[in-house]
Tab-separated table of C-alpha atoms and ligand atoms in Angstrom:
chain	number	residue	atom	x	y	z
A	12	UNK	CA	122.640	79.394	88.005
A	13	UNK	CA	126.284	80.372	88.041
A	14	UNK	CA	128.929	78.140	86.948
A	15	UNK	CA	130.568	76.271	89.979
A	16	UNK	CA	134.042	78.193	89.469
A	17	UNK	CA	132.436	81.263	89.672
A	18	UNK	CA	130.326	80.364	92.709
A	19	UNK	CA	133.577	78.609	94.449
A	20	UNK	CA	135.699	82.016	93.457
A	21	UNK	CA	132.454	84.046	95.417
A	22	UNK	CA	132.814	81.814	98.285
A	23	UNK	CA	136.310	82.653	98.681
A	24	UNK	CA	135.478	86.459	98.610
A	25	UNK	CA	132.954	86.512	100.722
A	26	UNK	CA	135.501	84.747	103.127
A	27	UNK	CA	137.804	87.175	103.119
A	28	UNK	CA	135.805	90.289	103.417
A	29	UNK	CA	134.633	89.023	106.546
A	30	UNK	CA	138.000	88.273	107.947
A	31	UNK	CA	139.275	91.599	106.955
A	32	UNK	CA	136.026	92.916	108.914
A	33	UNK	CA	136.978	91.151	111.931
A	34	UNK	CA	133.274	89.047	111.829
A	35	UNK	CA	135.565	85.755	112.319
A	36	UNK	CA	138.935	84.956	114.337
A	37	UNK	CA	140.875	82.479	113.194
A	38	UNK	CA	139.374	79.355	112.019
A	39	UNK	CA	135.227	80.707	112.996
A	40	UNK	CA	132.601	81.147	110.676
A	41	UNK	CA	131.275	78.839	107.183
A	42	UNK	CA	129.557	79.871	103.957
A	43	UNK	CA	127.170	77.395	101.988
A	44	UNK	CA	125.453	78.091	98.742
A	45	UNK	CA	123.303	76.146	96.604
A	46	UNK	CA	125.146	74.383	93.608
A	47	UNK	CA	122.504	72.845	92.271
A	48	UNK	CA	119.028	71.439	93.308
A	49	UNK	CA	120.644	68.119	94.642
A	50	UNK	CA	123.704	69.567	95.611
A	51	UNK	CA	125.483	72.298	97.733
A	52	UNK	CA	129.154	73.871	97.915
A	53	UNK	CA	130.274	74.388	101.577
A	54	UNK	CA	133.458	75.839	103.149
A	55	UNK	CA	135.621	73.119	105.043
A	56	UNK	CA	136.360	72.941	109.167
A	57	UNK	CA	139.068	74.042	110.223
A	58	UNK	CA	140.677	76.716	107.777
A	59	UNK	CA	140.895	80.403	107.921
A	60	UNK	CA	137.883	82.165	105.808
A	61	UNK	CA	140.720	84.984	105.356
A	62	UNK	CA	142.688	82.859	103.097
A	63	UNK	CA	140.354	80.175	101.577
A	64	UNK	CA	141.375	78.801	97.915
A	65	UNK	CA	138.405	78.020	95.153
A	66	UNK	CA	139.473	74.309	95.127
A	67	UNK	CA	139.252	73.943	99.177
A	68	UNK	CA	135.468	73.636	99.353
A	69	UNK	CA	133.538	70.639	99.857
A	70	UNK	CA	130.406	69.606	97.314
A	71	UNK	CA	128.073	67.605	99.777
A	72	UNK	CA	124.102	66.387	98.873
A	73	UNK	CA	121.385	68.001	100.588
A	74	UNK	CA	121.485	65.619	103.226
A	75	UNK	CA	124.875	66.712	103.904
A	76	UNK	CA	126.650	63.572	102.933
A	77	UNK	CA	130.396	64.641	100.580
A	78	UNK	CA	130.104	64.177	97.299
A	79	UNK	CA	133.892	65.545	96.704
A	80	UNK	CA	136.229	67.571	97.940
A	81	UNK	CA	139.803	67.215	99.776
A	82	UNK	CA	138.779	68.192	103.414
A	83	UNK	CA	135.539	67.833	105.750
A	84	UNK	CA	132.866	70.205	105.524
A	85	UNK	CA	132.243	72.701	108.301
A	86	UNK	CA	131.463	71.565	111.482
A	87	UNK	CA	128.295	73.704	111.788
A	88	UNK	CA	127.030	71.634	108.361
A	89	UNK	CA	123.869	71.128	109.865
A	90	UNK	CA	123.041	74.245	110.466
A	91	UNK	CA	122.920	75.075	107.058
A	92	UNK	CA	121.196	71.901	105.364
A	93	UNK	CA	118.318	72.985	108.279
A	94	UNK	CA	117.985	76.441	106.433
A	95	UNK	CA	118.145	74.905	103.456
A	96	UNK	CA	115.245	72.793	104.008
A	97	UNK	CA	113.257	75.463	104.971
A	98	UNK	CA	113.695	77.858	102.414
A	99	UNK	CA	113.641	76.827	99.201
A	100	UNK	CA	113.940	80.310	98.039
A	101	UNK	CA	117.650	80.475	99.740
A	102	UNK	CA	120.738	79.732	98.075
A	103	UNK	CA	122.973	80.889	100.398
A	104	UNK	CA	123.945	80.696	103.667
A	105	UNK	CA	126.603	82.683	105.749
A	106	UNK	CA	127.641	82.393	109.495
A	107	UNK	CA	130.524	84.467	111.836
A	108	UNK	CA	130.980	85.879	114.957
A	109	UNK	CA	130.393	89.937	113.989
A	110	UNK	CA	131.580	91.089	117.548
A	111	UNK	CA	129.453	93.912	118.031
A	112	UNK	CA	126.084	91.506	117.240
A	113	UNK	CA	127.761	88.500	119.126
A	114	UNK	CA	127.789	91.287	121.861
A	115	UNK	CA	124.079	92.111	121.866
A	116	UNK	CA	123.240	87.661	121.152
A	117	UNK	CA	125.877	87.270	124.415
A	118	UNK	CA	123.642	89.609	126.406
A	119	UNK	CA	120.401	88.514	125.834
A	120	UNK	CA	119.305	91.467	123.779
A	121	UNK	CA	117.715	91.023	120.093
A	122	UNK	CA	117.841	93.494	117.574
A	123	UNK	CA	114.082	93.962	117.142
A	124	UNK	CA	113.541	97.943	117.457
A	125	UNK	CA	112.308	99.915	114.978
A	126	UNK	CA	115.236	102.355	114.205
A	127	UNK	CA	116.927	102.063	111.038
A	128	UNK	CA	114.195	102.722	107.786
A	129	UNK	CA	116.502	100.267	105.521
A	130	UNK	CA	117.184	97.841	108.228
A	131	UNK	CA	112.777	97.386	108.947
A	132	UNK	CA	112.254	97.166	105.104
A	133	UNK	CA	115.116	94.563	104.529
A	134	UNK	CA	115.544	92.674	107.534
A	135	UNK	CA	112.530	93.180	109.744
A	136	UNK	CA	113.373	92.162	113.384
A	137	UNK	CA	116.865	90.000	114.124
A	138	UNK	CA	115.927	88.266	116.524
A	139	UNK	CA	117.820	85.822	118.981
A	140	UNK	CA	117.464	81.888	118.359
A	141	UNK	CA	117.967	80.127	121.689
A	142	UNK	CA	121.666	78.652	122.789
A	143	UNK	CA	122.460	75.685	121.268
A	144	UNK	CA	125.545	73.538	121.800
A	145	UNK	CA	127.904	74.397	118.651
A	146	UNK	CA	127.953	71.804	116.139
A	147	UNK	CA	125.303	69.749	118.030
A	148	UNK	CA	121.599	69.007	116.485
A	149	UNK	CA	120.006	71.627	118.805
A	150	UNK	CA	121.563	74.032	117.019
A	151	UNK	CA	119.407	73.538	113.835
A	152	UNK	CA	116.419	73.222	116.024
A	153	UNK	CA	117.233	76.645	117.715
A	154	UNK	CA	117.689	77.971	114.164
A	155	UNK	CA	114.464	76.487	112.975
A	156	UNK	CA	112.020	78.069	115.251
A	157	UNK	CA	112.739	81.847	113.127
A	158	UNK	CA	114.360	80.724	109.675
A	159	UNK	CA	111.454	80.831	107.947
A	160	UNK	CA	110.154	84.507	108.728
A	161	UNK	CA	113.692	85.929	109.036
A	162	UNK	CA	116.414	86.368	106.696
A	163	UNK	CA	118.929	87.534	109.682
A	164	UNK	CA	119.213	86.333	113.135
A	165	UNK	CA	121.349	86.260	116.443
A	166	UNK	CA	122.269	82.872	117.805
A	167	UNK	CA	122.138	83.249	121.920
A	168	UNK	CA	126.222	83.436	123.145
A	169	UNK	CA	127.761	82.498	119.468
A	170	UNK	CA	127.002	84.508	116.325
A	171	UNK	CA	124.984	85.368	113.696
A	172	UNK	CA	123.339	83.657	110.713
A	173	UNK	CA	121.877	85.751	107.214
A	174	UNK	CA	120.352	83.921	104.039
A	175	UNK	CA	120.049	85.250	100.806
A	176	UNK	CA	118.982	84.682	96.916
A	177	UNK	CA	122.852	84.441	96.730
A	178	UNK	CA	125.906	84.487	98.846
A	179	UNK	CA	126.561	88.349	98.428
A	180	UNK	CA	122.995	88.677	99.490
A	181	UNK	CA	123.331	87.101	102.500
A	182	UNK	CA	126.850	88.478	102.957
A	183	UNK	CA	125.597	91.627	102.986
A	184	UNK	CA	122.912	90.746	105.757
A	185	UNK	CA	125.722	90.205	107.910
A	186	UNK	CA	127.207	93.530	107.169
A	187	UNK	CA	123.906	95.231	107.860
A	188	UNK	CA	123.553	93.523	111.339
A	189	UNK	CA	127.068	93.973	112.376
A	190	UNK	CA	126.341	97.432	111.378
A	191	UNK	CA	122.772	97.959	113.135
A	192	UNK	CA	124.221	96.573	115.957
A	193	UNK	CA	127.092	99.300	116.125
A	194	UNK	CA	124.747	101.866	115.633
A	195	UNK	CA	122.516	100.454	118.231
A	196	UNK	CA	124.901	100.476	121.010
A	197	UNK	CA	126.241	104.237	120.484
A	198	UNK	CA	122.422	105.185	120.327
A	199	UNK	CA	122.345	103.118	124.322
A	200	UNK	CA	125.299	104.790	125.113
A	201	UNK	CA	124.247	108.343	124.281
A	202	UNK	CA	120.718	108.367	125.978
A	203	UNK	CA	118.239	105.294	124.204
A	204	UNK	CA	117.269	105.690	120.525
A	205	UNK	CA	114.226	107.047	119.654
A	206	UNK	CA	111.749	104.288	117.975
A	207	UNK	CA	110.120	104.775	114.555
A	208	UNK	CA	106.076	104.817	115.377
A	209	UNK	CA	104.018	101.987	114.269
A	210	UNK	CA	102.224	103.912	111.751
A	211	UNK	CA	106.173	104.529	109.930
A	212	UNK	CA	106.644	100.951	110.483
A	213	UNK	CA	103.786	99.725	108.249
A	214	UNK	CA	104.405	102.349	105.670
A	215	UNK	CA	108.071	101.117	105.514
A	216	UNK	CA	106.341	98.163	105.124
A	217	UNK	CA	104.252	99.204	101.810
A	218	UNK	CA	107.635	100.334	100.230
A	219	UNK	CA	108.851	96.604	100.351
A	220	UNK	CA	106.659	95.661	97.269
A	221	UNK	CA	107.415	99.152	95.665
A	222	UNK	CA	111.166	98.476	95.691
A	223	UNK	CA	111.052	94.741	95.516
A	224	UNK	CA	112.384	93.852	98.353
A	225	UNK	CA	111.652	89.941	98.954
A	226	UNK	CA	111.116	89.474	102.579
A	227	UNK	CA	110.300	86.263	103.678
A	228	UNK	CA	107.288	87.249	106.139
A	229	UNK	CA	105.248	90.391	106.977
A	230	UNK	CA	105.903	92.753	109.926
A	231	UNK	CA	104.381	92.398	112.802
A	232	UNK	CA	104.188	95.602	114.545
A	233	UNK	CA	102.210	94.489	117.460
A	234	UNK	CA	104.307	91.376	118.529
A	235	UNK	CA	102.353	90.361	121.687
A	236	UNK	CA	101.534	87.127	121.413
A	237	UNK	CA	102.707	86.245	117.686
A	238	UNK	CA	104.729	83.490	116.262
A	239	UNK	CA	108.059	84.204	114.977
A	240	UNK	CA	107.691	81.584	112.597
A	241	UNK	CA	105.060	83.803	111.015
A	242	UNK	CA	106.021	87.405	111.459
A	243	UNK	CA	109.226	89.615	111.975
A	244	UNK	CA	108.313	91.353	115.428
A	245	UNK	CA	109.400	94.989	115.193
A	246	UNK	CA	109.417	97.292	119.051
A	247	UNK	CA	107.491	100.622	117.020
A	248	UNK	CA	105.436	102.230	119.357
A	249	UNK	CA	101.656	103.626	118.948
A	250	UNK	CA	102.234	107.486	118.449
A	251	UNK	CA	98.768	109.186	119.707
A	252	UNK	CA	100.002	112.479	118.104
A	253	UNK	CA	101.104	111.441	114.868
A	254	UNK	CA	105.200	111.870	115.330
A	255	UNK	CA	106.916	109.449	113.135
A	256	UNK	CA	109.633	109.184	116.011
A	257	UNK	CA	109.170	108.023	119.302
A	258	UNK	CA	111.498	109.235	122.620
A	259	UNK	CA	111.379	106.047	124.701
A	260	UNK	CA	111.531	108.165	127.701
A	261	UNK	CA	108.657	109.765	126.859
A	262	UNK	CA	106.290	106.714	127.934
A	263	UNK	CA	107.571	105.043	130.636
A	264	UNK	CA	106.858	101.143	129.999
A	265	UNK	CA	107.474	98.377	132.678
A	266	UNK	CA	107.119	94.613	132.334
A	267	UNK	CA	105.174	92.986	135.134
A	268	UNK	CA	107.807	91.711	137.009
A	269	UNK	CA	109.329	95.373	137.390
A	270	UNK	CA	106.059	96.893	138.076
A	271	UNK	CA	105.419	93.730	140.786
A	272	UNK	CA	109.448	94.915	142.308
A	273	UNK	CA	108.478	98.698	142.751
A	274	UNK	CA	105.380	98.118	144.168
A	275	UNK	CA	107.017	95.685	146.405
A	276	UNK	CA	109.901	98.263	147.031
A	277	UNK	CA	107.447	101.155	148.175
A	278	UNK	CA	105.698	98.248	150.629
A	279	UNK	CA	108.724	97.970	152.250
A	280	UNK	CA	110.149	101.555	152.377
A	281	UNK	CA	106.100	101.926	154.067
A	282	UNK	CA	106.932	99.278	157.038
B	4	ZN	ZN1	130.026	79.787	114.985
């Protein structure tokens, strides 16, 4: 493992990359990573991640009690000690408030299509953990429901949370969310995106283990009913004629409740 200087100096960089990105304002966001395998290093409350300084972060045990350290440790601690009790393979935790991604967890909408080759062999699905009062327990529980199947996700009206091997890694999850989210919303805005086909899907899949990719759970490709504790649901459509790339307007889908509201619509335009 690194030495603790370098890890504290990494901490501080990864900080200010993501205040020069705009994925925190003012005092938002915290970065953990593993020190040890008692002990973690963990960015304090209340201070900019913009201008952070090696010798401002807190050393707490795994149970987040401090060990040392000038200040408090982040208010969304918990959070963190949650993920790393779950994944022993993580040592490293980031959170912020990406805007475009905080846009998509503010409305309700996950990032779970298939679109973006790199994003289905790296990330899977990000989906959306439920709202949780900041700081409170429930957000850990919200969190724990999808940490161990997903190395990214969207918390519901607040952020976004990425794990990794090390803090770059799961720095750089954050970039490629912010960034799939971006990409997602021009693709909205100019018409829908068309969806990579199931079959694509589950070869993307197969390249994981050529390239090494460690993901943390398989694919699951046909989500109905699965448990995201288990899988990464991907939206990839069945494509009967063999197209890697799906229109979504070419198959009109409907969820029972908006095939129950037309059919009551065309009742009442009968009467
Ligand atoms: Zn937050």
């Amino acid at each position: 493992m690194a030495a603790e200087a370098q890890l504290r100096a990494d901490i501080v960089e990864v900080g200010r990359r993501m205040y020069a990105r705009g994925y925190t304002a003012s005092n938002d966001g915290n970065i953990s990573v593993r020190l040890d395998a008692a002990r973690l290093l963990m960015t304090p409350k209340s201070v900019c991640k913009g201008f952070m300084t090696p010798e401002m972060m807190c050393v707490t045990d795994l149970d987040g009690r401090k060990l040392a350290g000038d200040r408090d440790p982040s208010s969304e601690m918990q959070m963190h000690l949650e993920v790393y009790r779950q994944r022993p393979d993580v040592h490293a935790v980031v959170h912020a408030h990406p805007p475009v991604a905080t846009g998509f967890a503010v409305a309700g909408i996950p990032l779970d299509r298939a679109v973006l080759a790199e994003v289905v062999t790296t990330l899977g699905s990000v989906p959306i953990a439920e709202y949780a009062t900041p700081s409170t327990r429930e957000l850990p529980e919200a969190v724990r429901r999808y940490v161990k199947a997903h190395d990214g996700m969207l918390l519901a009206n607040h952020g976004a949370l990425t794990l990794g091997a090390d803090v770059y890694a799961a720095y750089y999850k954050m970039e490629t969310i912010e960034h799939f989210a971006r990409i997602s919303l021009v693709a909205r805005l100019l018409g829908g995106e068309r969806l990579l086909s199931r079959d694509e899907v589950l070869r993307l899949q197969g390249l994981r283990g050529m390239y090494g990719i460690a993901a943390p759970a398989p694919i699951c490709a046909e989500p109905v009913g699965q448990d995201p504790a288990d899988c990464q649901a991907v939206q990839a459509p069945v494509s009967p004629g063999g197209e890697r790339l799906v229109s979504e307007n070419e198959e009109v889908r409907l969820t029972y409740r908006e095939l129950t509201a037309l059919i009551e619509d065309a009742v009442r335009n009968l009467k």
